[in-house]
XYZ file of C-alpha atoms in Angstrom:
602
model
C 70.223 119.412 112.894
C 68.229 122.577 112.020
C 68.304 123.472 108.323
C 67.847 127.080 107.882
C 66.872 127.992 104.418
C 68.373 131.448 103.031
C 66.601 134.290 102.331
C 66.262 137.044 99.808
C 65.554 140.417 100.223
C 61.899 141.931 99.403
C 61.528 144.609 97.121
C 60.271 147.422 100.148
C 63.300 146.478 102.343
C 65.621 146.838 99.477
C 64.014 150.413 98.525
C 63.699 151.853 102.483
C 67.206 150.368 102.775
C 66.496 149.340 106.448
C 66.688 145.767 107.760
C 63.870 144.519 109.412
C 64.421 143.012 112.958
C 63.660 139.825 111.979
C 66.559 140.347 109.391
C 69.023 141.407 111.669
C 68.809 138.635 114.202
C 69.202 135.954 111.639
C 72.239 138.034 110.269
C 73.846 137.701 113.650
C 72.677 134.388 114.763
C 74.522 133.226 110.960
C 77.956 135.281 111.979
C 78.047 133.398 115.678
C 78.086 130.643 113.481
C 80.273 131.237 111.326
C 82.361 132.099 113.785
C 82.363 128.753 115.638
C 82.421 127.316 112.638
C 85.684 128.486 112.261
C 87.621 128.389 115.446
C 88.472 124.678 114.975
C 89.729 125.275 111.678
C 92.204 127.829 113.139
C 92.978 125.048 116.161
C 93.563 122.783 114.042
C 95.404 124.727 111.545
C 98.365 124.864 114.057
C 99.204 121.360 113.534
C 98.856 121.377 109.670
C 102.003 120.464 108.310
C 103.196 119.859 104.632
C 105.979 118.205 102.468
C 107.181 116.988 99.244
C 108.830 114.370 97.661
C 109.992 112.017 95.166
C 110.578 108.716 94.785
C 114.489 108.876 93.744
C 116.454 111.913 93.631
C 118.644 110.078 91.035
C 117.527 108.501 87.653
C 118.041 107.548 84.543
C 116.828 109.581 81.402
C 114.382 106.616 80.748
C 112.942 106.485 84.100
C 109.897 108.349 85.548
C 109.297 110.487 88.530
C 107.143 110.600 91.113
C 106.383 114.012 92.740
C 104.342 113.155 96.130
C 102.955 115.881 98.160
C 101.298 115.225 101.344
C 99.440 117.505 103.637
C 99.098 115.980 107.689
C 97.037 117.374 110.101
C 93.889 118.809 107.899
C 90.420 117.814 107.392
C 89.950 116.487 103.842
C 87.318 118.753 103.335
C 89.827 121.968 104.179
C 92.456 120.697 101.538
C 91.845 122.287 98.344
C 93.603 120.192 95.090
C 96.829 122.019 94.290
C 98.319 122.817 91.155
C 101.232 121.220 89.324
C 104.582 122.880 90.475
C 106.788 123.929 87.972
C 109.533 122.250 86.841
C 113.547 122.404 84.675
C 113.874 119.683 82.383
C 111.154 117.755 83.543
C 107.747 117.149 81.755
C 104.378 116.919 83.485
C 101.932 113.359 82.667
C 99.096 114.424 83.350
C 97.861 117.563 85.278
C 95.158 116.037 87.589
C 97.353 114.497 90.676
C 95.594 111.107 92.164
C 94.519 111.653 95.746
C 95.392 109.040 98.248
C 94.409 109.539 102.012
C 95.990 107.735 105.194
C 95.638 107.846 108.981
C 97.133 107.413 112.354
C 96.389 107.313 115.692
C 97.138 110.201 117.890
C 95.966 110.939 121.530
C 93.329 107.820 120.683
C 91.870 110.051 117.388
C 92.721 109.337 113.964
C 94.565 112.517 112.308
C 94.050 112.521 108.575
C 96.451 112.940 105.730
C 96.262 113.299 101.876
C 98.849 112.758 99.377
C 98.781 114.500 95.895
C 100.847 112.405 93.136
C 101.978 113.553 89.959
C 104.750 111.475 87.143
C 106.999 113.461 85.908
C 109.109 112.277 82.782
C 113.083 113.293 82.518
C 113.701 115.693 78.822
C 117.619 115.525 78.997
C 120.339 114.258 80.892
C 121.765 116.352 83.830
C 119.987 118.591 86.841
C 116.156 118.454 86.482
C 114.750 120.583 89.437
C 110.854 121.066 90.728
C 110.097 124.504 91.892
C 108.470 124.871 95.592
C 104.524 123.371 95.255
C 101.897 125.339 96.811
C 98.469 124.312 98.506
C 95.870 126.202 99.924
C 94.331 124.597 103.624
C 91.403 126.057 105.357
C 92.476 129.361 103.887
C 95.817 129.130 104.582
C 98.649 129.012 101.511
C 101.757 126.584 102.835
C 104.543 125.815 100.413
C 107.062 123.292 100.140
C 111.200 123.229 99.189
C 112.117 122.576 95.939
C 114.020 119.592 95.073
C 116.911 118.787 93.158
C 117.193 115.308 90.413
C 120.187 114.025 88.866
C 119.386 112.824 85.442
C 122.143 110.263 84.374
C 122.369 108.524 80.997
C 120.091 104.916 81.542
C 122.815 102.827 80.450
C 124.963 103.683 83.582
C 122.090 102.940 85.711
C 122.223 99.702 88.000
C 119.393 97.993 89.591
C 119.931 97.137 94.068
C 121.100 93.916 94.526
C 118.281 92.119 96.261
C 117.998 91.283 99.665
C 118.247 87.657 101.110
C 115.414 87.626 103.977
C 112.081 86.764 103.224
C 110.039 89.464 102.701
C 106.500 88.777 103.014
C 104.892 89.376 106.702
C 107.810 91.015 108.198
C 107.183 92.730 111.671
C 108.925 94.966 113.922
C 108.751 94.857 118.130
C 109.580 97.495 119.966
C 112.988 97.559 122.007
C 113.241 95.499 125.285
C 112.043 97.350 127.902
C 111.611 95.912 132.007
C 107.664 96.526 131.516
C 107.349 95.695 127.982
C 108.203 91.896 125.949
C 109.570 92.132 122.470
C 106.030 90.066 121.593
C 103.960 92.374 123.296
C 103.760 95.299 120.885
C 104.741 95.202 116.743
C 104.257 97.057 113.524
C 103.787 94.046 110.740
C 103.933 94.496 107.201
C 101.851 92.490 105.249
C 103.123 91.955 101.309
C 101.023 90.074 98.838
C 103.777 89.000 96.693
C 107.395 89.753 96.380
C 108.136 88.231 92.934
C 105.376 90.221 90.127
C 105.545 91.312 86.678
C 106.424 95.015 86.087
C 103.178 97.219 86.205
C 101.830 94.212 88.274
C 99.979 95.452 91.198
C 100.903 94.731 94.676
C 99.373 95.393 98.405
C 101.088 96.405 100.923
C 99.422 96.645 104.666
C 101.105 98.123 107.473
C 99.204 96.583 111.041
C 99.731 97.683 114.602
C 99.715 94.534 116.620
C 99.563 94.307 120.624
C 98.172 92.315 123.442
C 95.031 92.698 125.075
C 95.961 94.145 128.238
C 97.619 96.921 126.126
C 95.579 100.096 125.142
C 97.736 102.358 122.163
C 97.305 105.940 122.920
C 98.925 107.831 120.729
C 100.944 106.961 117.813
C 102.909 108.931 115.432
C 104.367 108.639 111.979
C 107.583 109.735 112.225
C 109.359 108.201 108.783
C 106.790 107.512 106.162
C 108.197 104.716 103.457
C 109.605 105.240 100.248
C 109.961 102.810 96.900
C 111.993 103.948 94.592
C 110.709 102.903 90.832
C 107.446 102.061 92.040
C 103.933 103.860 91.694
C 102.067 104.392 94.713
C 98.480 104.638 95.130
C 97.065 104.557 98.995
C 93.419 102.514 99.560
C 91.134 103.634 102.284
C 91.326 103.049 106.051
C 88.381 102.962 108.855
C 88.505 106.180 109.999
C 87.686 104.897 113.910
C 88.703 101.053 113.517
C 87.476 98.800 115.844
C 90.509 96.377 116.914
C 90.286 93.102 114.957
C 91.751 89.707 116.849
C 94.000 88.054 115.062
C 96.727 85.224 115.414
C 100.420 85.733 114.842
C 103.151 82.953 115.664
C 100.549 81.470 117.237
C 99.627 84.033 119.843
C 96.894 85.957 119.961
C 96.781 89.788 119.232
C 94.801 92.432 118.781
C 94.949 94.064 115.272
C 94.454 98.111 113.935
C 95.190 98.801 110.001
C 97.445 102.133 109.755
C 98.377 102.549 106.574
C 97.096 100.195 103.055
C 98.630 101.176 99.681
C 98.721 99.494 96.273
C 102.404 99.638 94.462
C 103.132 99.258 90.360
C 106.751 98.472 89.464
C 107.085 101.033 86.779
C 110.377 98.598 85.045
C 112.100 95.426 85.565
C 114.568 95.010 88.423
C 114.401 94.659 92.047
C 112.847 97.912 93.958
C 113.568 98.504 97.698
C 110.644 99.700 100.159
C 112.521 101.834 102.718
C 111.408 101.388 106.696
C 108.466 102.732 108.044
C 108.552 104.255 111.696
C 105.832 104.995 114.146
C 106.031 106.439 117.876
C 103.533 105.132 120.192
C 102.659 106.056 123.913
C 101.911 102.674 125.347
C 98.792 101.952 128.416
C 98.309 98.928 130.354
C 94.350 97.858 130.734
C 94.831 96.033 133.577
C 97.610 94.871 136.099
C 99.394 92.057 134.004
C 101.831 88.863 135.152
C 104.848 89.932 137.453
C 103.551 93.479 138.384
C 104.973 95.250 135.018
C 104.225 98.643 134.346
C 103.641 100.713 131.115
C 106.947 102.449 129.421
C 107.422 106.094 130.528
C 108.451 107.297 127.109
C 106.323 106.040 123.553
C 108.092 103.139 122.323
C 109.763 103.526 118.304
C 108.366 100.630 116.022
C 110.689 100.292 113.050
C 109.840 98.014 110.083
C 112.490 96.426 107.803
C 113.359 96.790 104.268
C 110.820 94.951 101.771
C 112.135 94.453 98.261
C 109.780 93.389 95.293
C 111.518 91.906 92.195
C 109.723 92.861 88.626
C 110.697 90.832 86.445
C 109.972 91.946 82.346
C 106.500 91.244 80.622
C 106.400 88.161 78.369
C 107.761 88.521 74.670
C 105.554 88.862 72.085
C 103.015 91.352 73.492
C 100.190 92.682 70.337
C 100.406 95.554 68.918
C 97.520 97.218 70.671
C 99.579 96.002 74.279
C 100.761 99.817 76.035
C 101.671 98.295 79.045
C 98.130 96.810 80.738
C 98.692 94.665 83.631
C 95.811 93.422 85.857
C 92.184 91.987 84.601
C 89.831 94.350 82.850
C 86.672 95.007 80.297
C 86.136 97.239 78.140
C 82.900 98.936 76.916
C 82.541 101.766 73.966
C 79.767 103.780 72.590
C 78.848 106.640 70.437
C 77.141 109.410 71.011
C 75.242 109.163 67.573
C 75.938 107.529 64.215
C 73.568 110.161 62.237
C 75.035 113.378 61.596
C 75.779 116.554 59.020
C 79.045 117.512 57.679
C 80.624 119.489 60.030
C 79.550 117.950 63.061
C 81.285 116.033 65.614
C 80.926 112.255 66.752
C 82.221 111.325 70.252
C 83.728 107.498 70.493
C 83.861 106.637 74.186
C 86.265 103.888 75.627
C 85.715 102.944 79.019
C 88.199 100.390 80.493
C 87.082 99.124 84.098
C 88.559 96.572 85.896
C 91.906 96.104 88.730
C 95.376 97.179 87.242
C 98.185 100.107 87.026
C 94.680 102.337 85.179
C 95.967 105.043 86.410
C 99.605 104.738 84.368
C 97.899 103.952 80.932
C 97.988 105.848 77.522
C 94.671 105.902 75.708
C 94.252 102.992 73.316
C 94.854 104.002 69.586
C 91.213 104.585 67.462
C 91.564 104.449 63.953
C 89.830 106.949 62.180
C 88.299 106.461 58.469
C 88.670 108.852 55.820
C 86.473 111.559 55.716
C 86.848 112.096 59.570
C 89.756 114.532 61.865
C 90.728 112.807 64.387
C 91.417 114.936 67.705
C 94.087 113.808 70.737
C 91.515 111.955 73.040
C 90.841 113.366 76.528
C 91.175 110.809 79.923
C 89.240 110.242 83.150
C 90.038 107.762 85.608
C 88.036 106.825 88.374
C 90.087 105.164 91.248
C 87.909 102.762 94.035
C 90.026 102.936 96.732
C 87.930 101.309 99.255
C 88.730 97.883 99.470
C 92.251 96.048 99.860
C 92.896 95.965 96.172
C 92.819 99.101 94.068
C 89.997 98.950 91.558
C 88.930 101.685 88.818
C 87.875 102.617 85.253
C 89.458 105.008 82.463
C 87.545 106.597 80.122
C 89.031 107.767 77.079
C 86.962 110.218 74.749
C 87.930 110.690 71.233
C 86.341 113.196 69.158
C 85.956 112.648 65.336
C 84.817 116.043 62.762
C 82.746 114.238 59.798
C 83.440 116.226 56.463
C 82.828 113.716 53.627
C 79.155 112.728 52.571
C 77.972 108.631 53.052
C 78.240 106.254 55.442
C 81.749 105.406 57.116
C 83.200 102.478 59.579
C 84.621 103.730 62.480
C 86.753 100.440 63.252
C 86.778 98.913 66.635
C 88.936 100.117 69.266
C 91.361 97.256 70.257
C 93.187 97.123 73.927
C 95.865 94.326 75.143
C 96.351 93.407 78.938
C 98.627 90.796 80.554
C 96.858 88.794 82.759
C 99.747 88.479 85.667
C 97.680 85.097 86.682
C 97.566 83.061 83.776
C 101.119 85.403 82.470
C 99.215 85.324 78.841
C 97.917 88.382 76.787
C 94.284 89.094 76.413
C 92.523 91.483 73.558
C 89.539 93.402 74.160
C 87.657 94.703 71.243
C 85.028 97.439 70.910
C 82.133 97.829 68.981
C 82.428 99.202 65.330
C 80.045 101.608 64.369
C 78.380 103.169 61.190
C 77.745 106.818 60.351
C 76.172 108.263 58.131
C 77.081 111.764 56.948
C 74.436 114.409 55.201
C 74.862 117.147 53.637
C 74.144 120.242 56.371
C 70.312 121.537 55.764
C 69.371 125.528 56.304
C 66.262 125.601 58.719
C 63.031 125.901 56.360
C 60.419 128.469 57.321
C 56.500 127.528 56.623
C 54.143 130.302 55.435
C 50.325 129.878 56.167
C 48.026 129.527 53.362
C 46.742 132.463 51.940
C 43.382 134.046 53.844
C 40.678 133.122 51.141
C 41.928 129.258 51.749
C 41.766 129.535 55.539
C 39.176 127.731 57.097
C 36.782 128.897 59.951
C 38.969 127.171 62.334
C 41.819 128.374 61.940
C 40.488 132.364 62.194
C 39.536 131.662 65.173
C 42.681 129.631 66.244
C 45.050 132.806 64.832
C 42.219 135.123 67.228
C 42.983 133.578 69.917
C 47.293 133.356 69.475
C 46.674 137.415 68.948
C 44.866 137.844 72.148
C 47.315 135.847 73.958
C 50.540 137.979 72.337
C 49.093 140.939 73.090
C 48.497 139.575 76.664
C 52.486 138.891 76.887
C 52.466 142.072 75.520
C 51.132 144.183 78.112
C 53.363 142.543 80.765
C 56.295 142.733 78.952
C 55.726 146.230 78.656
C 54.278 146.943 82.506
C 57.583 144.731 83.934
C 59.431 147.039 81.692
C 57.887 150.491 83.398
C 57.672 148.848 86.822
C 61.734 148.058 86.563
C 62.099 151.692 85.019
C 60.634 153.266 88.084
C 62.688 150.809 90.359
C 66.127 152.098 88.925
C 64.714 155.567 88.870
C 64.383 155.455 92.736
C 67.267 156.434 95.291
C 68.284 153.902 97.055
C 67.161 150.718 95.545
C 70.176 148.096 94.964
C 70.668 147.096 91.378
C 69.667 143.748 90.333
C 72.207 140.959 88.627
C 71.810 141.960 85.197
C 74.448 138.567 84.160
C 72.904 136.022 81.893
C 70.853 133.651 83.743
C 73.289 130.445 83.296
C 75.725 133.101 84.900
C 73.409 133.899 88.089
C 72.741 130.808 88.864
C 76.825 130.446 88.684
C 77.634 132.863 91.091
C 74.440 132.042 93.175
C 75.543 128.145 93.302
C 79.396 129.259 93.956
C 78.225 131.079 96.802
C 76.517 128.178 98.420
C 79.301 125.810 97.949
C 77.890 124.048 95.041
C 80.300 122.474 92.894
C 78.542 120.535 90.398
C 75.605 123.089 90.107
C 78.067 125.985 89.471
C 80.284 124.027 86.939
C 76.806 123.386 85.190
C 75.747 126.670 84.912
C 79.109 127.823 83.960
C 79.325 125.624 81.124
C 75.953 126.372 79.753
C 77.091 130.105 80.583
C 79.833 130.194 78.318
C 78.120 128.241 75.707
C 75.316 130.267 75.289
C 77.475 132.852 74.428
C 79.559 131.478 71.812
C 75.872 130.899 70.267
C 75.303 134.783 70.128
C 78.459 135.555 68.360
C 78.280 132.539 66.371
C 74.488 132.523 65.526
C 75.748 128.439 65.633
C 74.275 125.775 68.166
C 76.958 125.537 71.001
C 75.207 123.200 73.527
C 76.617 119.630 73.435
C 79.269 120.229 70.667
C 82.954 119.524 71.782
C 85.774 121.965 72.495
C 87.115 121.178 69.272
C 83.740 122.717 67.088
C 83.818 125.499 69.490
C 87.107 126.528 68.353
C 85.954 126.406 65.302
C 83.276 128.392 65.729
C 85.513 130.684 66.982
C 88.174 130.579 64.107
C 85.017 131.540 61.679
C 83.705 134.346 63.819
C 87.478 135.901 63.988
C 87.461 135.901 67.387
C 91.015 136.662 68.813
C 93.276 134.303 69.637
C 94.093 134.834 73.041
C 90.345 134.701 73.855
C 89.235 131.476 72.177
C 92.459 129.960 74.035
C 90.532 131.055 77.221
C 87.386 129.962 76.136
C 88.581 126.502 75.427
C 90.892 125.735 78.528
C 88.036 127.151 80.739
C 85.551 124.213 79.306
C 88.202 122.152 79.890
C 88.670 122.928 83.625
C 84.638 122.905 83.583
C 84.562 119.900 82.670
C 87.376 118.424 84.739
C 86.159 119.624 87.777
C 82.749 118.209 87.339
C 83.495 114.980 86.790
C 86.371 114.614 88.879
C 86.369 113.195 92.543
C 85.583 115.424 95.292
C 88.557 115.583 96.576
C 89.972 116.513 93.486
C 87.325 118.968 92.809
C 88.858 123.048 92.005
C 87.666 125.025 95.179
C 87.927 128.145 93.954
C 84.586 128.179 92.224
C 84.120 132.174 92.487
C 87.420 132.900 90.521
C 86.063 130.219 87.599
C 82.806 132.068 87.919
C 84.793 135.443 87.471
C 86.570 134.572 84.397
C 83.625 133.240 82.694
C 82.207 136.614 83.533
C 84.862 138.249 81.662
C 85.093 136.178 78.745
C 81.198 136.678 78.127
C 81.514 140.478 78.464
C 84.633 140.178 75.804
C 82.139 137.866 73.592
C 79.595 140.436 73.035
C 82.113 143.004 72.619
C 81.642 143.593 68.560
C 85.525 144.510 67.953
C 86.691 141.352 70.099
């Protein structure tokens, strides 16, 4: 691959306002490109398709709901992370979706998918509805249909009555056909367990079985699976699996993963897992026993219904229980224990480990007197890469010191069921100490007075005056020489944004997520320092405010202020795939907001 690093242009091309030839032919060597660049995009924006749904469409005022939207047909990298749709009498968990991504075979490639989950939480019985969700691909804006929920009192609710067959390794052949045997050709499902706690986690696997004289060329999903009552997170796939042999009933077969998902019962009760359905165009390898031949048409493969039976947690859970279920540690730390009235103290929770982490409510902190406690903020880190879902949380609390001393900050305290043993287990934190000061004024240091100098130091204060006037003199030539650049006709103004700013737009501009988010933050910061005269690097959201409040900054601004170093921050620690794309429009509000900063009636 040939790298080609970009290019700036010099001062005498700028001025002349001609482009050199060398100029021009990279110009139109980078829009050919570009251009091919593109035209799979378009192809394969064609075939981009897009849907919602939730997991019931009926439930009780107790219950939660899962909005799933799922985008088939795109690159992963051409998906940008969509917002929230708006919703009646429904309220929103958490505003980050999780990101699961499937495939299936199709004309022997693997065409990609990506799911975008959010819980939503019922307010009041009746009609809840949620308003058409909208997702930008490759450019390209597609929206869904809204859907309708019937909210019914709890108490009227009944669980499905469970199902007799066994439900673990269930498998579905494809109709009899003269050139194909019931055994020759299967979907099976592969459950871990059927009988788990509620928030225990449980695997699903869907596998495409089929003899070795049998060559899959194209299959499709036609009727994804649904589970009512049951949070769904998908695990990773090979991309290009290599077929895997493998025994069923005794025969042998060769195997291809399609779809791997982890499931939490979100209550008690028995939860149905609707039928999956794939199409699949069907080659023989090689002549096989009585001269059959391949199916004209793709054969249907049709699972059965699964149903998983939660049954409730054990009685007498702790107090610090919130509804844990798996196997987990848990690590905390401070970001200092020395600090000045005023200032802020960060306690940071991080629970790793395999369980329903992505369903969990931050762990209570207790905070001492002296302190304000703020709502903590959440990240969760999801491993989806093996065949159990693994993660961490972090949970970030932020605590304002305003009395003098030294205070406890208690440890944190989390309960978890451990669905193997079926007995609780506590985690504790570390405790920590901090010592509060009164806030010192910086202290300026005069130099002695001259007839107590020594000989030394003459000659050290010569030498800092030559240098400043040094500085001096280019200061004041870079000054002239940009006065007689602006003066000229012709010559293109220069990016007169803060540096942090620059290096914003510059890093938007080359697709740089985490360098732009950087910039951005230290961008907006630097100019709440201005207007505050206050240190704003490293201090929360909450001491920015604030800083804010004191400087009478209007109201509507801070609010913008704030939520953008929220979404800063989001976005760069989030996953990639969860990542804001639309890095120029952060970049353009941050421009605004500085401009509004340094405005003196603002």
């Amino acid at each position: 691959m040939t790298t080609v690093e970009p290019f700036r242009f010099s001062a005498a091309v700028t001025r002349s306002g001609v482009l050199g030839r060398e100029i021009r032919v990279v110009l139109v060597i980078a829009a050919l490109a570009l251009a091919v660049a593109t035209l799979p995009a378009l192809a394969s924006g064609q075939d981009v398709s897009v849907r919602a749904w939730t997991n019931a469409t009926e439930v009780g005022d107790d219950d939660l709901v899962t909005y799933a939207l799922e985008v088939r047909g795109a690159p992963f990298g051409q998906v940008e992370t969509p917002e929230p749709p708006s919703t009646t009498n429904l309220v929103l968990g958490r505003t980050t979706p999780t990101a699961g991504r499937a495939t299936t075979y199709e004309n022997g490639e693997l065409v990609q998918s990506i799911t975008f989950r959010w819980l939503f939480r019922p307010l009041n019985v009746g009609e809840a509805v949620i308003d058409p969700a909208q997702v930008t691909v490759a450019g390209r804006t597609l929206e869904t249909e809204p859907i309708r929920i019937a909210v019914e009192p709890q108490a009227s609710r009944s669980f499905r009555a469970a199902q007799p067959p066994r439900l673990r390794d269930e498998w579905a052949a494809p109709p009899s056909d003269e050139g194909l045997a019931e055994d020759d050709l299967m979907v099976r499902t592969v459950l871990d367990s059927d009988e788990v706690y509620a928030n225990e986690q449980v695997n699903i696997e869907y596998q495409l079985l089929f003899r070795d004289f049998i060559r899959p060329g194209s299959s499709r999903l036609i009727e994804n699976w649904e589970a009512e009552g049951l949070w769904r997170e998908e695990l990773n796939v090979d991309m290009r699996p290599t077929p895997e042999a493998v025994f069923h009933q005794g025969q042998r077969y060769s195997k291809i993963t399609l779809m791997r998902a982890s499931l939490f019962p979100m209550r008690p009760g028995t939860h149905v897992i609707t039928p999956l359905v794939v199409r699949t165009d069907v080659n023989f390898a090689h002549p096989v026993r009585h001269s059959r031949s391949a199916p004209d048409d793709p054969v249907e493969l049709r699972t059965d219904s699964l149903t998983i039976a939660a049954r409730p947690v054990p009685a007498g859970a702790p107090n610090s229980f919130t509804g844990a279920v798996g196997r987990f540690e848990l690590e905390t730390r401070a970001s200092r224990t020395e600090v000045q009235a005023g200032d802020a103290v960060e306690i940071t929770a991080r629970l790793k480990g395999s369980g329903n982490l992505a369903l969990l409510d931050p762990p209570a902190l207790e905070a001492p007197a002296g302190f304000t406690l703020y709502d903590p903020s959440t990240e969760t880190e999801l491993d989806r890469s093996g065949s159990r879902l693994r993660g961490a949380a972090e949970y970030t609390y932020t605590l304002i010191a305003h009395e003098l001393g030294e205070h406890t900050i208690p440890p944190l305290e989390i309960s978890y069921l451990d669905p193997q043993t079926g007995q609780y287990e506590t985690l504790r934190g570390d405790s920590f100490t901090v010592t509060v000061d009164e806030t010192t004024e910086p202290t300026v240091t005069q130099a002695p007075p001259p007839d107590v100098r020594t000989e030394d130091q003459g000659r050290r204060y010569s030498t800092l005056f030559a240098i400043a006037a040094l500085l001096a003199g280019i200061v004041a030539f870079w000054g002239w020489k940009r006065y007689q650049d602006e003066d000229q006709p012709g010559v293109a103004a220069e990016d007169t944004s803060p540096a942090p700013l620059a290096r914003a737009r510059h890093a938007a501009q080359e697709g740089d997520v985490d360098g732009c988010y950087r910039a951005l933050d230290q961008a907006v910061r630097e100019a709440v320092a201005n207007r505050s005269h206050q240190p704003a690097l490293g201090q929360s959201r909450q001491k920015i405010a604030r800083l804010l409040e004191k400087e009478n900054v209007p109201d509507e601004l801070a609010r913008s202020i704030v939520q953008l170093l929220q979404e800063v921050e989001e976005a760069r620690y989030a996953p990639p795939s969860e990542r804001p794309a639309q890095m120029q429009e952060s970049v353009n509000r941050a421009s605004s907001i500085i401009e509004a900063l340094a405005t003196p009636e603002n």
